[in-house]
Structure formats: C-alpha cells, structure tokens
Amino acid sequence: MTKFLLSLHVLAAIVAVGPVTVAASMFPPAARRAHAAEAGVGTVRLLHRICRVYAGIGIAVPVLGIATGAAMGVLGDAWLTTSMALTAAAAGVLAAFVLPRQGELLEELTAQGSVERRATAQLAMFTGIFNLLWATVTVLMIVRPGSTTGA
Ligand code: HEM
C-alpha cells in the first residue's frame, strides 16, 4: 500500500508540478513577445491555462504525500514537517502571486495589447521563487536528512 501511494505521489508530482514549472517559466517571455507583437496573446492565454489547471491537479501531490507519510509512520519527522511547510509556501506563492499576476498581465494584453516590463520582471521573480521552493522540497524528499527509513 505504501509503495502504491508513493508511486501515485511521485507520479502526481511529475505530471502536475512539471507542466506548471515549464508553463510558468515560459509565461513572462511570452507576455513580452506578445507585447512586442512578435507572438499572439493565444500563447500567453494557453500558458496561463496550463498553470491554473495543473496547479489544481497539483493539490494531489501533498494529499498523496501526507497519505504516504501516514502509511510509513513518518509524519512527525523533521524533514517531512519542513517539506510540508515549504510545499505550503510554494503553493502560497503560486496562488497569491504567480497566478493572479499572470491573469492581470493577460487582461492587459487582451485589452490594450501592452504590458509593463517591470510587471513581467516581477512575475519572473515570483515564478523563480516558486520553482526554487518546490525544487528544495524534491531534494528533501530524496535526501531525507535524519531519516532512518529507506535508502
Ligand atoms: C505536503 C507535502 C508532501 C508530503 C507530506 C510528502 C511526503 C512524502 C513521503 C512520505 C515520501 C516517501 C519518502 C520515503 O521513501 O521515505 C515522499 C517521496 C517523494 N516525494 Fe513527497 N511529499 C510532499 C510534497 C512533495 C513535492 C511538492 C514534491 C515534488 C514536487 C515531492 C516529490 C517526492 C519525490 C520525488 C519522492 C520520492 C523520493 C524517493 O523515494 O527517493 N513531494 N514524499
């Protein structure tokens, strides 16, 4: 059962977090290209949609992670508590900064065909913070400092 839950957890991380990382990283340059009329707003809209939809699917990652941790009896371990806090921080950055700002830029591009360079740079910064947070969680999941279970 533990192996089954862990497989689903890792699968969810790959399928959901992967697309969000790629689409969110592509969004700021795509918005700048749409601003310069080198690309269509359609691409920017699609990238935003991928981020929104896969962020929703990504909720399965901590849910399955907690189920795996409970099945293994490691929910109280420091590496897992830290991972949960970092996952919550990553989700918070995505929900409070990345997705809303993408939405705002998309609206501006649709309405007036232009965006401020400062706004795309700021979005790129928040996207970088999000990526750094979940990449740290992935390393913690594999290294599991202080853990006596598994390899
Ligand atoms: C609330 C958040 C999370 C919890 C409670 C959680 C829990 C767990 C647990 C209990 C394991 C098994 C570790 C072991 O075999 O001893 C695991 C493995 C793993 N988790 Fe998470 N996880 C969370 C978030 C994430 C996130 C955000 C990612 C990546 C995007 C992730 C990626 C992985 C990977 C790749 C493994 C496999 C590591 C390995 O077996 O070497 N997890 N997780």
Coordinates of N, CA and C and ligand atoms in Angstrom, one line a residue:
M1 N 0.8 -1.2 0.0 CA 0.0 0.0 0.0 C 0.9 1.3 0.0
T2 N 1.9 1.2 0.8 CA 2.8 2.4 0.9 C 3.5 2.6 -0.4
K3 N 3.9 1.6 -1.1 CA 4.6 1.7 -2.4 C 3.6 2.2 -3.4
F4 N 2.4 1.8 -3.3 CA 1.3 2.3 -4.3 C 1.1 3.8 -4.1
L5 N 0.9 4.2 -2.8 CA 0.7 5.6 -2.5 C 1.9 6.4 -2.9
L6 N 3.1 5.9 -2.6 CA 4.3 6.7 -3.0 C 4.4 6.8 -4.5
S7 N 4.1 5.7 -5.3 CA 4.1 5.8 -6.7 C 3.2 6.9 -7.2
L8 N 1.9 6.9 -6.7 CA 0.9 7.9 -7.1 C 1.4 9.3 -6.7
H9 N 2.1 9.4 -5.6 CA 2.6 10.7 -5.1 C 3.6 11.3 -6.1
V10 N 4.6 10.4 -6.4 CA 5.7 10.8 -7.4 C 5.1 11.1 -8.8
L11 N 4.2 10.2 -9.2 CA 3.5 10.4 -10.5 C 2.8 11.8 -10.5
A12 N 2.1 12.1 -9.5 CA 1.3 13.4 -9.4 C 2.3 14.5 -9.5
A13 N 3.5 14.4 -8.8 CA 4.5 15.5 -8.8 C 5.0 15.7 -10.2
I14 N 5.3 14.6 -10.9 CA 5.8 14.7 -12.3 C 4.8 15.3 -13.2
V15 N 3.6 14.7 -13.2 CA 2.5 15.1 -14.1 C 2.0 16.5 -13.8
A16 N 1.9 16.9 -12.6 CA 1.3 18.2 -12.3 C 2.3 19.3 -12.1
V17 N 3.3 19.1 -11.3 CA 4.3 20.2 -11.0 C 5.2 20.5 -12.2
G18 N 5.5 19.4 -13.0 CA 6.3 19.6 -14.2 C 5.7 20.7 -15.1
P19 N 4.5 20.4 -15.6 CA 3.9 21.4 -16.5 C 3.8 22.8 -16.0
V20 N 3.5 22.9 -14.7 CA 3.4 24.3 -14.1 C 4.7 25.0 -14.1
T21 N 5.8 24.2 -13.8 CA 7.1 24.8 -13.8 C 7.5 25.3 -15.2
V22 N 7.2 24.5 -16.2 CA 7.6 24.9 -17.6 C 6.7 26.0 -18.1
A23 N 5.4 25.9 -17.9 CA 4.5 26.9 -18.4 C 4.7 28.3 -17.7
A24 N 4.9 28.2 -16.4 CA 5.1 29.4 -15.6 C 6.4 30.1 -16.0
S25 N 7.4 29.3 -16.3 CA 8.7 29.9 -16.7 C 8.6 30.5 -18.1
M26 N 7.8 29.9 -18.9 CA 7.6 30.5 -20.3 C 6.7 31.7 -20.4
F27 N 5.9 31.9 -19.3 CA 4.9 32.9 -19.4 C 5.5 34.4 -19.5
P28 N 6.4 34.8 -18.6 CA 6.9 36.2 -18.8 C 7.5 36.5 -20.1
P29 N 8.4 35.6 -20.7 CA 9.0 36.0 -22.0 C 7.9 35.9 -23.1
A30 N 6.9 35.1 -22.9 CA 5.8 35.0 -23.9 C 4.9 36.3 -23.9
A31 N 4.7 36.8 -22.6 CA 4.0 38.1 -22.5 C 4.7 39.2 -23.1
R32 N 6.1 39.2 -22.9 CA 6.9 40.3 -23.6 C 6.8 40.2 -25.1
R33 N 6.9 39.0 -25.6 CA 6.8 38.8 -27.1 C 5.4 39.3 -27.6
A34 N 4.4 39.0 -26.8 CA 3.0 39.4 -27.2 C 2.9 40.9 -27.2
H35 N 3.6 41.5 -26.2 CA 3.7 43.0 -26.1 C 4.3 43.6 -27.3
A36 N 5.4 43.0 -27.7 CA 6.1 43.5 -28.9 C 5.5 43.0 -30.2
A37 N 4.3 42.4 -30.1 CA 3.6 41.9 -31.3 C 4.3 40.9 -32.1
E38 N 5.3 40.2 -31.4 CA 6.1 39.1 -32.1 C 5.3 37.8 -31.9
A39 N 4.4 37.7 -31.0 CA 3.6 36.5 -30.8 C 2.2 36.8 -30.4
G40 N 1.3 35.9 -30.5 CA -0.1 36.1 -30.2 C -0.4 36.0 -28.7
V41 N -1.5 36.6 -28.4 CA -2.0 36.6 -27.0 C -2.4 35.1 -26.7
G42 N -2.8 34.4 -27.7 CA -3.3 33.0 -27.6 C -2.3 32.1 -26.8
T43 N -1.0 32.3 -27.1 CA 0.1 31.5 -26.5 C 0.1 31.8 -25.0
V44 N 0.0 33.1 -24.7 CA 0.0 33.6 -23.3 C -1.2 33.0 -22.5
R45 N -2.3 33.0 -23.2 CA -3.6 32.5 -22.5 C -3.4 31.0 -22.3
L46 N -2.9 30.3 -23.2 CA -2.7 28.8 -23.1 C -1.7 28.5 -21.9
L47 N -0.6 29.3 -21.8 CA 0.3 29.1 -20.7 C -0.3 29.3 -19.4
H48 N -1.2 30.4 -19.3 CA -1.9 30.7 -18.0 C -2.8 29.5 -17.7
R49 N -3.5 29.0 -18.7 CA -4.5 28.0 -18.5 C -3.8 26.7 -18.0
I50 N -2.6 26.4 -18.6 CA -1.9 25.2 -18.2 C -1.5 25.4 -16.7
C51 N -1.0 26.6 -16.3 CA -0.6 26.8 -14.9 C -1.8 26.6 -14.0
R52 N -3.0 27.2 -14.4 CA -4.1 27.1 -13.5 C -4.6 25.7 -13.3
V53 N -4.8 25.0 -14.5 CA -5.4 23.6 -14.4 C -4.4 22.7 -13.7
Y54 N -3.1 22.7 -14.0 CA -2.2 21.8 -13.4 C -1.9 22.1 -11.9
A55 N -2.1 23.4 -11.6 CA -1.9 23.8 -10.1 C -3.1 23.1 -9.4
G56 N -4.2 23.1 -10.0 CA -5.4 22.4 -9.3 C -5.1 20.9 -9.1
I57 N -4.6 20.3 -10.2 CA -4.3 18.8 -10.2 C -3.1 18.6 -9.1
G58 N -2.3 19.6 -9.0 CA -1.1 19.5 -8.1 C -1.5 19.4 -6.6
I59 N -2.7 19.7 -6.3 CA -3.2 19.5 -4.9 C -3.1 18.1 -4.5
A60 N -3.1 17.2 -5.5 CA -3.0 15.7 -5.2 C -1.6 15.4 -4.7
V61 N -0.6 16.2 -5.0 CA 0.8 15.9 -4.5 C 0.9 15.9 -3.0
P62 N 0.5 17.0 -2.3 CA 0.6 17.0 -0.8 C -0.4 16.0 -0.2
V63 N -1.6 15.9 -0.8 CA -2.6 14.9 -0.3 C -2.0 13.5 -0.3
L64 N -1.5 13.1 -1.4 CA -0.9 11.7 -1.6 C 0.4 11.6 -0.7
G65 N 1.1 12.8 -0.6 CA 2.3 12.8 0.2 C 2.0 12.6 1.7
I66 N 0.9 13.2 2.2 CA 0.5 13.0 3.6 C 0.0 11.6 3.8
A67 N -0.7 11.1 2.8 CA -1.2 9.7 2.9 C 0.0 8.7 3.0
T68 N 1.0 9.0 2.1 CA 2.2 8.1 2.1 C 3.0 8.2 3.4
G69 N 3.1 9.5 3.9 CA 3.8 9.7 5.2 C 3.1 9.0 6.4
A70 N 1.7 9.1 6.3 CA 0.9 8.4 7.4 C 1.1 6.9 7.3
A71 N 1.1 6.3 6.1 CA 1.3 4.9 5.9 C 2.6 4.4 6.4
M72 N 3.7 5.3 6.3 CA 5.0 5.0 6.7 C 5.3 5.3 8.1
G73 N 4.4 6.0 8.7 CA 4.6 6.5 10.1 C 5.7 7.5 10.3
V74 N 5.9 8.4 9.3 CA 6.9 9.3 9.4 C 6.4 10.8 9.4
L75 N 5.1 10.9 9.6 CA 4.5 12.3 9.5 C 5.2 13.3 10.5
G76 N 5.7 12.8 11.6 CA 6.3 13.7 12.6 C 7.8 14.0 12.4
D77 N 8.4 13.4 11.3 CA 9.8 13.6 11.1 C 10.1 15.0 10.6
A78 N 11.3 15.5 11.1 CA 11.6 16.9 10.8 C 11.7 17.2 9.3
W79 N 12.3 16.3 8.5 CA 12.4 16.5 7.1 C 11.1 16.6 6.4
L80 N 10.1 15.9 6.9 CA 8.8 15.9 6.3 C 8.0 17.1 6.8
T81 N 8.1 17.5 8.0 CA 7.5 18.8 8.5 C 8.0 20.0 7.7
T82 N 9.4 20.0 7.5 CA 10.0 21.1 6.7 C 9.4 21.0 5.3
S83 N 9.3 19.8 4.7 CA 8.8 19.7 3.3 C 7.4 20.2 3.2
M84 N 6.6 19.9 4.3 CA 5.2 20.3 4.2 C 5.1 21.9 4.3
A85 N 6.0 22.5 5.1 CA 6.0 23.9 5.3 C 6.4 24.6 3.9
L86 N 7.5 24.0 3.3 CA 8.0 24.5 2.0 C 6.9 24.3 0.9
T87 N 6.2 23.2 0.9 CA 5.2 22.9 -0.1 C 4.1 24.0 0.1
A88 N 3.7 24.2 1.3 CA 2.6 25.2 1.6 C 3.1 26.6 1.1
A89 N 4.4 26.9 1.4 CA 4.9 28.2 0.9 C 4.9 28.3 -0.6
A90 N 5.3 27.2 -1.3 CA 5.3 27.2 -2.8 C 3.9 27.4 -3.3
A91 N 2.9 26.7 -2.7 CA 1.5 26.8 -3.1 C 1.0 28.2 -2.9
G92 N 1.4 28.8 -1.7 CA 1.0 30.2 -1.4 C 1.6 31.2 -2.4
V93 N 2.8 31.0 -2.8 CA 3.4 31.9 -3.8 C 2.7 31.8 -5.2
L94 N 2.4 30.5 -5.5 CA 1.7 30.3 -6.8 C 0.3 30.9 -6.8
A95 N -0.5 30.7 -5.7 CA -1.9 31.1 -5.6 C -2.0 32.6 -5.4
A96 N -1.0 33.2 -4.6 CA -1.2 34.6 -4.2 C -0.5 35.5 -5.2
F97 N 0.6 35.1 -5.8 CA 1.4 36.0 -6.7 C 1.4 35.6 -8.1
V98 N 1.8 34.3 -8.4 CA 2.1 33.9 -9.8 C 0.8 33.9 -10.6
L99 N -0.2 33.1 -10.2 CA -1.4 33.0 -11.0 C -2.2 34.3 -11.1
P100 N -2.4 35.1 -10.0 CA -3.1 36.4 -10.2 C -2.4 37.4 -11.1
R101 N -1.1 37.4 -10.9 CA -0.3 38.4 -11.8 C -0.3 37.9 -13.3
Q102 N -0.3 36.6 -13.5 CA -0.4 36.1 -14.9 C -1.8 36.6 -15.4
G103 N -2.8 36.5 -14.6 CA -4.2 36.8 -15.0 C -4.3 38.3 -15.3
E104 N -3.6 39.2 -14.5 CA -3.6 40.6 -14.7 C -2.9 41.0 -16.1
L105 N -1.7 40.3 -16.3 CA -1.0 40.6 -17.5 C -1.8 40.2 -18.7
L106 N -2.4 39.0 -18.6 CA -3.3 38.5 -19.7 C -4.4 39.5 -20.0
E107 N -5.0 40.0 -19.0 CA -6.1 41.0 -19.2 C -5.6 42.3 -19.9
E108 N -4.4 42.8 -19.4 CA -3.8 44.0 -20.0 C -3.5 43.7 -21.5
L109 N -2.9 42.5 -21.8 CA -2.6 42.2 -23.2 C -3.8 42.1 -24.1
T110 N -4.9 41.6 -23.5 CA -6.1 41.4 -24.3 C -6.7 42.8 -24.5
A111 N -6.7 43.6 -23.4 CA -7.4 44.9 -23.5 C -6.6 46.0 -24.3
Q112 N -5.3 46.1 -24.0 CA -4.6 47.2 -24.6 C -3.4 46.7 -25.4
G113 N -3.1 45.4 -25.4 CA -2.0 44.9 -26.3 C -0.6 45.2 -25.7
S114 N -0.6 45.7 -24.5 CA 0.8 46.0 -24.0 C 0.8 45.7 -22.5
V115 N 2.1 45.5 -22.0 CA 2.3 45.2 -20.6 C 3.6 46.0 -20.2
E116 N 3.7 46.3 -18.9 CA 4.9 47.0 -18.4 C 6.0 45.9 -18.2
R117 N 7.2 46.3 -18.6 CA 8.3 45.4 -18.5 C 8.6 45.0 -17.0
R118 N 8.4 46.0 -16.1 CA 8.6 45.8 -14.7 C 7.6 44.7 -14.2
A119 N 6.4 44.7 -14.7 CA 5.4 43.7 -14.2 C 5.9 42.3 -14.7
T120 N 6.4 42.1 -15.9 CA 6.8 40.8 -16.3 C 8.1 40.4 -15.6
A121 N 8.9 41.3 -15.2 CA 10.1 41.0 -14.5 C 9.8 40.5 -13.1
Q122 N 8.8 41.2 -12.5 CA 8.4 40.9 -11.1 C 7.7 39.5 -11.1
L123 N 6.9 39.2 -12.2 CA 6.3 37.9 -12.3 C 7.4 36.8 -12.4
A124 N 8.4 37.1 -13.2 CA 9.5 36.1 -13.4 C 10.2 35.9 -12.1
M125 N 10.3 36.9 -11.2 CA 10.9 36.7 -9.9 C 10.1 35.8 -9.0
F126 N 8.8 36.0 -9.0 CA 7.9 35.2 -8.2 C 7.9 33.7 -8.7
T127 N 7.9 33.6 -10.0 CA 8.0 32.2 -10.6 C 9.3 31.5 -10.2
G128 N 10.4 32.3 -10.2 CA 11.7 31.7 -9.7 C 11.6 31.3 -8.3
I129 N 11.0 32.1 -7.4 CA 10.9 31.7 -6.0 C 10.1 30.4 -5.9
F130 N 8.9 30.3 -6.7 CA 8.1 29.1 -6.6 C 8.9 27.9 -7.0
N131 N 9.7 28.0 -8.1 CA 10.5 26.9 -8.6 C 11.5 26.5 -7.6
L132 N 12.2 27.5 -7.0 CA 13.2 27.2 -6.0 C 12.6 26.4 -4.8
L133 N 11.4 26.8 -4.4 CA 10.8 26.2 -3.2 C 10.5 24.7 -3.5
W134 N 9.9 24.4 -4.6 CA 9.5 23.1 -4.8 C 10.7 22.2 -5.2
A135 N 11.7 22.8 -5.8 CA 12.9 22.0 -6.1 C 13.6 21.6 -4.8
T136 N 13.6 22.6 -3.8 CA 14.1 22.3 -2.5 C 13.4 21.1 -1.9
V137 N 12.0 21.1 -2.0 CA 11.2 20.0 -1.5 C 11.6 18.7 -2.1
T138 N 11.8 18.7 -3.4 CA 12.2 17.5 -4.1 C 13.5 16.9 -3.6
V139 N 14.5 17.8 -3.4 CA 15.8 17.3 -2.8 C 15.5 16.8 -1.4
L140 N 14.7 17.4 -0.6 CA 14.4 17.0 0.8 C 13.8 15.6 0.7
M141 N 12.9 15.4 -0.3 CA 12.2 14.1 -0.4 C 13.1 13.0 -0.7
I142 N 14.2 13.3 -1.4 CA 15.2 12.2 -1.8 C 16.3 12.1 -0.8
V143 N 16.8 13.2 -0.2 CA 17.9 13.1 0.7 C 17.3 12.6 2.1
R144 N 16.2 13.1 2.5 CA 15.5 12.9 3.8 C 16.5 12.9 4.9
P145 N 17.1 14.1 5.2 CA 18.1 14.2 6.3 C 17.6 13.8 7.6
G146 N 18.3 12.9 8.3 CA 17.9 12.4 9.6 C 17.0 11.2 9.6
S147 N 16.6 10.8 8.4 CA 15.6 9.7 8.3 C 16.3 8.4 8.4
T148 N 15.7 7.4 9.0 CA 16.3 6.1 9.2 C 15.5 5.0 8.3
T149 N 14.4 5.5 7.6 CA 13.7 4.6 6.7 C 14.2 4.7 5.3
G150 N 14.2 3.6 4.6 CA 14.6 3.6 3.2 C 16.1 3.8 3.0
A151 N 16.5 4.1 1.8 CA 17.9 4.3 1.4 C 18.3 5.7 1.6
Ligands
HEM1 C1 2.8 18.1 2.0 C2 3.8 17.8 1.1 C3 4.5 16.5 1.0 C4 4.5 15.4 1.8 C5 3.8 15.2 3.1 C6 5.3 14.4 1.1 C7 5.6 13.1 1.6 C8 6.4 12.2 1.0 C9 6.8 10.9 1.6 C10 6.4 10.4 3.0 C11 7.7 10.3 0.8 C12 8.4 8.9 1.0 C13 9.8 9.1 1.4 C14 10.5 7.8 1.7 O1 10.5 6.9 0.8 O2 11.0 7.6 2.8 C15 7.9 11.2 -0.4 C16 8.7 10.9 -1.5 C17 8.8 11.7 -2.6 N1 8.2 13.0 -2.8 FE1 7.0 13.9 -1.5 N2 5.7 14.9 -0.1 C18 5.3 16.2 -0.2 C19 5.5 17.1 -1.3 C20 6.2 16.8 -2.4 C21 6.5 17.7 -3.5 C22 6.0 19.1 -3.6 C23 7.3 17.0 -4.4 C24 7.8 17.5 -5.7 C25 7.3 18.3 -6.5 C26 7.5 15.7 -3.9 C27 8.3 14.7 -4.5 C28 8.6 13.5 -4.0 C29 9.5 12.5 -4.6 C30 10.2 12.7 -6.0 C31 9.6 11.4 -3.7 C32 10.4 10.2 -4.0 C33 11.7 10.2 -3.2 C34 12.4 8.9 -3.2 O3 11.8 7.9 -2.9 O4 13.7 8.9 -3.4 N3 6.9 15.6 -2.7 N4 7.1 12.3 -0.2

